[in-house]
Short mmCIF file of C-alpha atoms in Angstrom, two decimals:
data_model
loop_
_atom_site.label_atom_id
_atom_site.label_comp_id
_atom_site.label_asym_id
_atom_site.label_seq_id
_atom_site.Cartn_x
_atom_site.Cartn_y
_atom_site.Cartn_z
CA MET A 9 2.35 -13.36 -13.07
CA PHE A 10 1.46 -15.33 -9.63
CA THR A 11 -1.59 -17.88 -9.22
CA LEU A 12 -2.43 -17.31 -5.88
CA ARG A 13 -5.17 -20.15 -4.03
CA LYS A 14 -7.48 -18.77 -2.23
CA PRO A 15 -9.31 -18.24 -0.10
CA TYR A 16 -6.61 -16.80 2.45
CA LEU A 17 -5.47 -17.82 6.03
CA LEU A 18 -4.09 -14.24 7.42
CA TYR A 19 -0.98 -14.65 9.81
CA LEU A 20 -0.40 -11.76 12.21
CA GLY A 21 2.48 -12.69 13.44
CA ASP A 22 3.37 -11.40 16.84
CA ALA A 23 2.58 -7.79 15.57
CA ALA A 24 1.90 -5.31 18.42
CA LEU A 25 0.92 -2.46 15.95
CA LYS A 26 -1.86 -2.73 13.67
CA SER A 27 0.05 -0.11 11.35
CA ASP A 28 2.57 -3.28 11.12
CA CYS A 29 -0.49 -5.32 10.08
CA LYS A 30 -1.56 -2.82 7.12
CA THR A 31 -1.29 -5.81 4.69
CA ALA A 32 -3.66 -8.24 6.48
CA PHE A 33 -6.54 -5.05 7.33
CA GLY A 34 -5.92 -4.42 3.20
CA LEU A 35 -7.28 -7.89 2.34
CA ARG A 36 -9.88 -7.99 5.54
CA ASP A 37 -11.54 -4.36 3.57
CA TRP A 38 -10.87 -4.99 0.04
CA CYS A 39 -11.26 -8.37 -0.80
CA ARG A 40 -12.84 -9.93 2.27
CA ALA A 41 -14.44 -12.68 0.20
CA ASP A 42 -10.95 -14.24 -0.39
CA VAL A 43 -10.55 -14.16 3.60
CA LEU A 44 -11.31 -17.07 5.55
CA GLY A 45 -10.29 -16.30 8.95
CA GLU A 46 -7.02 -15.02 10.78
CA TRP A 47 -4.11 -16.39 13.15
CA SER A 48 -1.18 -15.13 14.64
CA HIS A 49 1.79 -16.32 16.82
CA PRO A 50 0.74 -16.77 20.71
CA ASN A 51 2.43 -13.25 21.60
CA GLY A 52 0.57 -11.70 18.87
CA ARG A 53 -1.19 -8.48 20.24
CA VAL A 54 -3.31 -8.02 17.31
CA THR A 55 -6.65 -9.27 15.72
CA LEU A 56 -8.76 -8.35 12.50
CA GLY A 57 -12.07 -9.51 14.41
CA LEU A 58 -12.23 -12.93 12.13
CA PRO A 59 -12.60 -16.13 12.99
CA ARG A 60 -9.47 -17.55 14.75
CA LEU A 61 -8.19 -20.77 12.96
CA SER A 62 -4.97 -23.10 13.00
CA PRO A 63 -3.73 -23.51 9.82
CA ALA A 64 -5.02 -27.29 10.21
CA ALA A 65 -8.52 -25.99 10.61
CA ALA A 66 -8.28 -23.48 7.96
CA ALA A 67 -7.05 -26.37 5.36
CA ALA A 68 -10.38 -28.59 6.26
CA SER A 69 -12.15 -25.53 5.76
CA GLY A 70 -10.90 -25.07 2.08
CA ALA A 71 -8.26 -22.42 2.41
CA GLY A 72 -5.56 -22.42 -0.07
CA SER A 73 -3.22 -20.08 1.43
CA ALA A 74 -1.75 -18.78 4.62
CA VAL A 75 -0.71 -15.02 3.54
CA ILE A 76 1.77 -13.06 5.92
CA GLY A 77 -0.01 -9.97 6.72
CA VAL A 78 2.57 -8.23 8.42
CA ALA A 79 4.96 -5.58 7.58
CA PRO A 80 8.06 -5.67 9.87
CA THR A 81 10.36 -2.46 9.93
CA GLY A 82 12.95 -3.94 7.14
CA GLY A 83 10.79 -6.63 5.85
CA GLN A 84 12.61 -9.15 7.54
CA LEU A 85 10.89 -12.50 8.26
CA PRO A 86 11.75 -13.16 12.12
CA GLU A 87 13.06 -16.51 13.01
CA HIS A 88 10.44 -17.54 15.51
CA TRP A 89 7.45 -17.01 12.77
CA GLN A 90 9.07 -20.28 10.85
CA ALA A 91 7.54 -23.17 13.25
CA ASP A 92 4.16 -21.58 12.45
CA LEU A 93 4.73 -21.32 8.67
CA GLU A 94 6.02 -24.54 8.51
CA ALA A 95 2.63 -25.75 10.22
CA ALA A 96 0.58 -23.85 7.38
CA LEU A 97 2.97 -25.68 5.15
CA GLU A 98 2.58 -29.06 6.54
CA ALA A 99 -1.41 -28.53 6.41
CA GLY A 100 -0.76 -28.32 2.57
CA LEU A 101 -1.59 -23.98 2.35
CA ASP A 102 0.61 -22.29 0.36
CA VAL A 103 2.98 -19.63 2.26
CA VAL A 104 2.36 -16.30 0.53
CA SER A 105 4.90 -13.76 1.70
CA GLY A 106 5.35 -9.84 0.40
CA LEU A 107 8.49 -9.44 3.10
CA HIS A 108 11.71 -8.53 1.68
CA THR A 109 13.05 -11.94 2.61
CA ARG A 110 12.43 -15.04 0.60
CA LEU A 111 11.07 -18.03 1.84
CA GLY A 112 12.90 -20.12 -0.42
CA SER A 113 15.74 -18.86 1.69
CA PHE A 114 15.02 -20.93 4.65
CA PRO A 115 15.60 -24.87 4.38
CA ARG A 116 13.00 -25.59 6.88
CA LEU A 117 10.53 -24.11 5.05
CA ARG A 118 11.79 -25.64 1.49
CA ALA A 119 11.23 -28.99 3.43
CA ALA A 120 8.28 -27.70 4.59
CA ALA A 121 6.68 -27.02 1.52
CA GLU A 122 8.18 -30.22 0.35
CA ARG A 123 6.28 -32.70 2.81
CA GLY A 124 2.62 -30.70 2.36
CA GLY A 125 2.99 -30.80 -1.30
CA ALA A 126 2.85 -26.26 -0.69
CA GLN A 127 4.01 -23.86 -2.35
CA LEU A 128 6.41 -20.61 -1.29
CA ILE A 129 5.15 -17.63 -3.10
CA ASP A 130 6.99 -14.94 -2.68
CA VAL A 131 4.99 -11.55 -4.11
CA ARG A 132 7.44 -8.56 -3.60
CA HIS A 133 10.17 -10.20 -6.27
CA PRO A 134 9.28 -9.25 -9.77
CA LEU A 135 9.02 -11.84 -12.34
CA ARG A 136 10.37 -10.09 -15.12
CA GLU A 137 13.30 -7.34 -15.61
CA PHE A 138 12.55 -3.58 -15.93
CA PRO A 139 14.64 -0.72 -18.12
CA VAL A 140 15.64 2.40 -16.71
CA ALA A 141 12.72 5.14 -17.60
CA SER A 142 12.74 7.07 -20.65
CA GLY A 143 10.98 9.89 -19.29
CA ARG A 144 8.53 9.87 -22.45
CA LYS A 145 5.12 11.42 -21.83
CA ARG A 146 2.75 8.58 -22.21
CA SER A 147 -1.06 9.07 -23.22
CA GLY A 148 -4.09 8.68 -20.86
CA LYS A 149 -4.29 10.31 -16.88
CA ARG A 150 -2.32 9.32 -13.72
CA VAL A 151 -3.34 10.09 -10.30
CA LEU A 152 -0.36 9.15 -7.44
CA THR A 153 -1.68 8.85 -3.95
CA VAL A 154 1.50 11.09 -1.88
CA GLY A 155 1.81 11.12 2.15
CA THR A 156 3.33 12.56 4.86
CA ASP A 157 4.46 9.08 6.19
CA CYS A 158 3.86 5.47 5.83
CA ALA A 159 0.91 3.42 6.53
CA LEU A 160 -1.66 6.24 6.64
CA GLY A 161 -3.83 5.61 3.77
CA LYS A 162 -2.25 5.83 0.40
CA LYS A 163 -3.56 2.19 -0.54
CA TYR A 164 -7.22 2.73 0.70
CA THR A 165 -7.59 6.12 -0.98
CA ALA A 166 -6.04 5.07 -4.26
CA LEU A 167 -8.82 2.02 -4.00
CA ALA A 168 -11.60 4.02 -3.19
CA LEU A 169 -10.72 6.75 -5.62
CA THR A 170 -10.77 3.96 -8.58
CA ARG A 171 -13.92 2.88 -7.27
CA ALA A 172 -15.52 6.48 -7.51
CA LEU A 173 -14.26 7.50 -10.96
CA GLU A 174 -15.65 4.06 -11.93
CA GLU A 175 -19.29 4.63 -10.44
CA ARG A 176 -19.23 8.00 -12.25
CA GLY A 177 -18.62 6.23 -15.89
CA VAL A 178 -14.62 7.17 -15.55
CA SER A 179 -12.24 4.36 -16.96
CA ALA A 180 -10.06 3.69 -14.53
CA THR A 181 -7.34 1.02 -12.73
CA PHE A 182 -6.08 0.67 -9.60
CA ARG A 183 -2.28 0.67 -10.02
CA ALA A 184 -0.72 -2.00 -7.00
CA THR A 185 2.96 -0.94 -5.76
CA GLY A 186 3.20 -2.85 -3.16
CA GLN A 187 2.57 -6.48 -1.72
CA THR A 188 -1.35 -6.25 -0.41
CA GLY A 189 -2.18 -4.26 -3.49
CA ILE A 190 -0.87 -6.98 -5.64
CA LEU A 191 -2.79 -9.62 -3.79
CA ILE A 192 -5.75 -7.42 -3.92
CA ALA A 193 -5.82 -6.20 -7.62
CA GLY A 194 -3.99 -9.55 -8.77
CA GLY A 195 -1.28 -7.74 -10.02
CA GLY A 196 1.31 -5.09 -10.13
CA ILE A 197 4.94 -4.17 -8.97
CA ALA A 198 6.23 -3.92 -5.76
CA VAL A 199 8.48 -0.93 -6.35
CA ASP A 200 10.31 -1.12 -2.99
CA ALA A 201 11.83 -4.43 -3.99
CA LEU A 202 13.47 -3.17 -6.94
CA VAL A 203 16.98 -2.01 -7.88
CA ALA A 204 17.35 2.18 -7.72
CA ASP A 205 18.06 3.07 -11.33
CA PHE A 206 14.88 0.41 -12.43
CA LEU A 207 12.31 2.28 -10.50
CA ALA A 208 10.86 4.92 -12.07
CA GLY A 209 11.32 2.44 -15.21
CA ALA A 210 9.34 0.00 -13.71
CA ALA A 211 6.95 3.02 -12.98
CA GLU A 212 6.53 3.73 -16.51
CA ALA A 213 5.58 0.04 -17.15
CA LEU A 214 2.97 -0.17 -14.61
CA SER A 215 1.08 2.81 -16.06
CA PRO A 216 1.79 2.65 -20.18
CA ASP A 217 -0.26 4.35 -22.82
CA ASN A 218 -3.80 4.79 -22.70
CA ALA A 219 -7.19 5.79 -23.79
CA ALA A 220 -6.94 10.04 -23.42
CA GLY A 221 -9.68 9.74 -20.59
CA HIS A 222 -8.89 6.67 -18.95
CA TRP A 223 -6.82 7.52 -15.45
CA ASP A 224 -4.33 5.25 -13.71
CA VAL A 225 -4.75 5.28 -10.14
CA ILE A 226 -1.48 4.58 -8.43
CA GLU A 227 -0.86 3.35 -5.32
CA GLY A 228 1.88 5.40 -3.21
CA GLN A 229 4.73 4.37 -1.20
CA GLY A 230 6.51 5.71 1.48
CA SER A 231 7.05 9.83 2.23
CA LEU A 232 9.14 11.84 1.06
CA TYR A 233 10.17 13.01 4.80
CA HIS A 234 10.55 9.55 5.41
CA PRO A 235 14.77 9.27 6.52
CA ALA A 236 14.34 5.38 5.33
CA TYR A 237 12.15 4.94 2.42
CA ALA A 238 11.79 8.43 0.37
CA ALA A 239 14.27 7.16 -2.41
CA VAL A 240 10.98 5.09 -3.71
CA THR A 241 8.62 7.40 -3.24
CA LEU A 242 10.97 10.13 -5.37
CA GLY A 243 11.69 7.24 -8.15
CA LEU A 244 7.89 6.13 -7.95
CA LEU A 245 7.20 9.80 -8.08
CA HIS A 246 9.38 10.50 -11.56
CA GLY A 247 8.10 7.64 -13.04
CA SER A 248 4.66 7.76 -13.06
CA GLN A 249 4.49 11.19 -14.33
CA PRO A 250 1.24 12.12 -12.31
CA ASP A 251 -0.96 14.56 -13.77
CA ALA A 252 -2.36 14.81 -10.15
CA ILE A 253 -1.40 13.69 -6.91
CA VAL A 254 -3.66 13.61 -3.54
CA LEU A 255 -2.15 14.22 -0.30
CA CYS A 256 -2.58 11.35 2.56
CA HIS A 257 -2.34 12.28 5.88
CA ASP A 258 -2.82 11.33 9.67
CA PRO A 259 -3.72 14.39 11.78
CA THR A 260 -2.33 12.77 15.34
CA ARG A 261 1.33 12.04 13.90
CA THR A 262 3.35 15.17 14.75
CA THR A 263 6.61 13.04 13.40
CA ILE A 264 7.22 10.26 11.19
CA GLU A 265 6.17 6.87 13.02
CA GLU A 266 9.30 5.69 14.54
CA TYR A 267 11.53 8.72 13.70
CA PRO A 268 10.59 11.08 16.71
CA ASP A 269 13.53 13.58 15.31
CA TYR A 270 11.77 13.84 11.98
CA PRO A 271 9.07 16.42 12.53
CA ILE A 272 6.09 16.29 9.68
CA PRO A 273 6.03 19.71 8.13
CA ALA A 274 2.82 21.92 7.25
CA LEU A 275 1.04 20.58 4.56
CA ASP A 276 1.03 23.00 2.40
CA VAL A 277 5.07 22.94 2.87
CA VAL A 278 4.39 19.14 1.87
CA ILE A 279 2.25 19.80 -1.00
CA ASP A 280 4.71 22.33 -2.67
CA THR A 281 7.46 19.73 -1.98
CA TYR A 282 5.77 17.00 -3.58
CA LEU A 283 4.85 19.07 -7.33
CA ARG A 284 8.14 20.68 -6.75
CA ALA A 285 9.74 17.47 -7.04
CA GLY A 286 6.95 15.95 -9.57
CA ARG A 287 8.06 18.87 -12.06
CA LEU A 288 11.24 17.28 -13.10
CA THR A 289 8.74 14.69 -15.69
CA ASN A 290 5.33 16.71 -15.73
CA ARG A 291 5.31 20.11 -15.48
CA ALA A 292 1.88 20.16 -15.50
CA ILE A 293 1.30 18.06 -12.23
CA ARG A 294 -1.41 19.39 -9.42
CA CYS A 295 -2.47 18.65 -6.15
CA THR A 296 -6.27 17.64 -6.19
CA GLY A 297 -7.05 17.38 -2.71
CA LEU A 298 -6.28 15.43 0.30
CA SER A 299 -7.28 11.90 1.99
CA ILE A 300 -6.87 12.19 6.13
CA ASN A 301 -6.80 9.19 7.96
CA SER A 302 -9.42 10.64 11.08
CA SER A 303 -9.55 7.87 12.71
CA GLY A 304 -7.87 9.29 16.22
CA LEU A 305 -10.42 12.17 15.66
CA ALA A 306 -13.54 12.16 17.07
CA GLU A 307 -16.50 12.93 14.38
CA SER A 308 -17.16 16.93 16.18
CA GLU A 309 -13.02 17.27 15.78
CA TRP A 310 -13.06 15.69 12.11
CA GLN A 311 -15.57 17.77 10.68
CA ALA A 312 -13.60 20.92 12.12
CA TYR A 313 -10.18 19.88 11.06
CA ARG A 314 -11.78 19.35 7.50
CA ALA A 315 -13.50 22.49 7.57
CA ARG A 316 -9.87 24.28 8.50
CA LEU A 317 -8.06 22.31 5.94
CA GLU A 318 -10.58 23.11 3.29
CA ARG A 319 -10.56 26.92 3.77
CA GLU A 320 -6.54 27.13 4.62
CA LEU A 321 -5.47 24.99 1.39
CA ALA A 322 -8.87 25.82 -0.95
CA LEU A 323 -8.78 22.14 -1.82
CA PRO A 324 -11.36 19.14 -1.09
CA VAL A 325 -10.38 16.93 1.85
CA CYS A 326 -11.87 14.07 2.70
CA ASP A 327 -11.71 10.28 4.72
CA PRO A 328 -12.31 7.33 2.33
CA LEU A 329 -13.63 5.66 5.83
CA ARG A 330 -15.94 8.32 6.34
CA GLY A 331 -17.65 10.01 3.40
CA GLY A 332 -15.93 8.61 0.93
CA VAL A 333 -13.59 10.16 -1.44
CA GLY A 334 -16.73 12.03 -4.07
CA PRO A 335 -15.01 15.25 -4.13
CA LEU A 336 -11.57 13.75 -4.77
CA ALA A 337 -12.99 11.86 -7.88
CA GLU A 338 -15.03 15.14 -9.07
CA ALA A 339 -11.91 17.08 -8.84
CA LEU A 340 -10.25 14.77 -11.03
CA ARG A 341 -13.01 14.71 -13.71
CA THR A 342 -12.06 18.47 -14.39
CA ILE A 343 -8.59 17.75 -15.78
#
């Protein structure tokens, strides 16, 4: 298990899209007490609304780590970020990354870490190996958040759902599958960094046998409709063997983000696709509701959209940030 020094300084690079900064926004929203401030490259256009601090100022204020809060396409570390990260290391801050690129692969960063007495920490790369999946049905219950696309609320939904179950006296554990979730939860497996043959096995290890009434709330990744990331979604679905799925969607998107030639199908079709794929390892899988990222809708539009979906799909429809996920938690309690 990684040991991370807190509080964090969140680094936003030169990101232009909020969706690329989901790691930073997730930490701000779900472990705010562990976040001291933000910092970015001069060309950056995204802000978290937090105090802006240089690495030296953050270190003087007690920060322990600079966390790369950006997840650029492909998970590669841009070369022009190295000067910024070098400054953090020389100020004595550990640099924590969830990118595919290993920080230690850059001689410049290794030298800066040595000068500053700091560490380079790659949370995306597991510290152990995993077996291939067994397909064995495990005790306990599991719910997996799935999506029509990437970066639209699967992690937020899983975190909110875990909290809602606990508030109702139901034993529940958030199971992180991505770098942001790991930073929030303090543990988990970054499944998209694994060799494909061992992905489903890692998902089994992530949610082991448990008490009959316990819910593992598993953070979903990618989308079965994503031309680049569908493979990780399928492996996680099969290894998780979920008893229930919650579909996450952003109604302002009609195509996969950054892939305009890939339209998002009707939601009933999406649900059916996930259920058909999931029946390979759990024939009793069901969809218990939808979690909507309605941030692009006015209140009246959201209420109308929600009412229409509930009528058409006969399922509870929620927005974690607009009323919570209580109906989704209640639906799970009936299983």
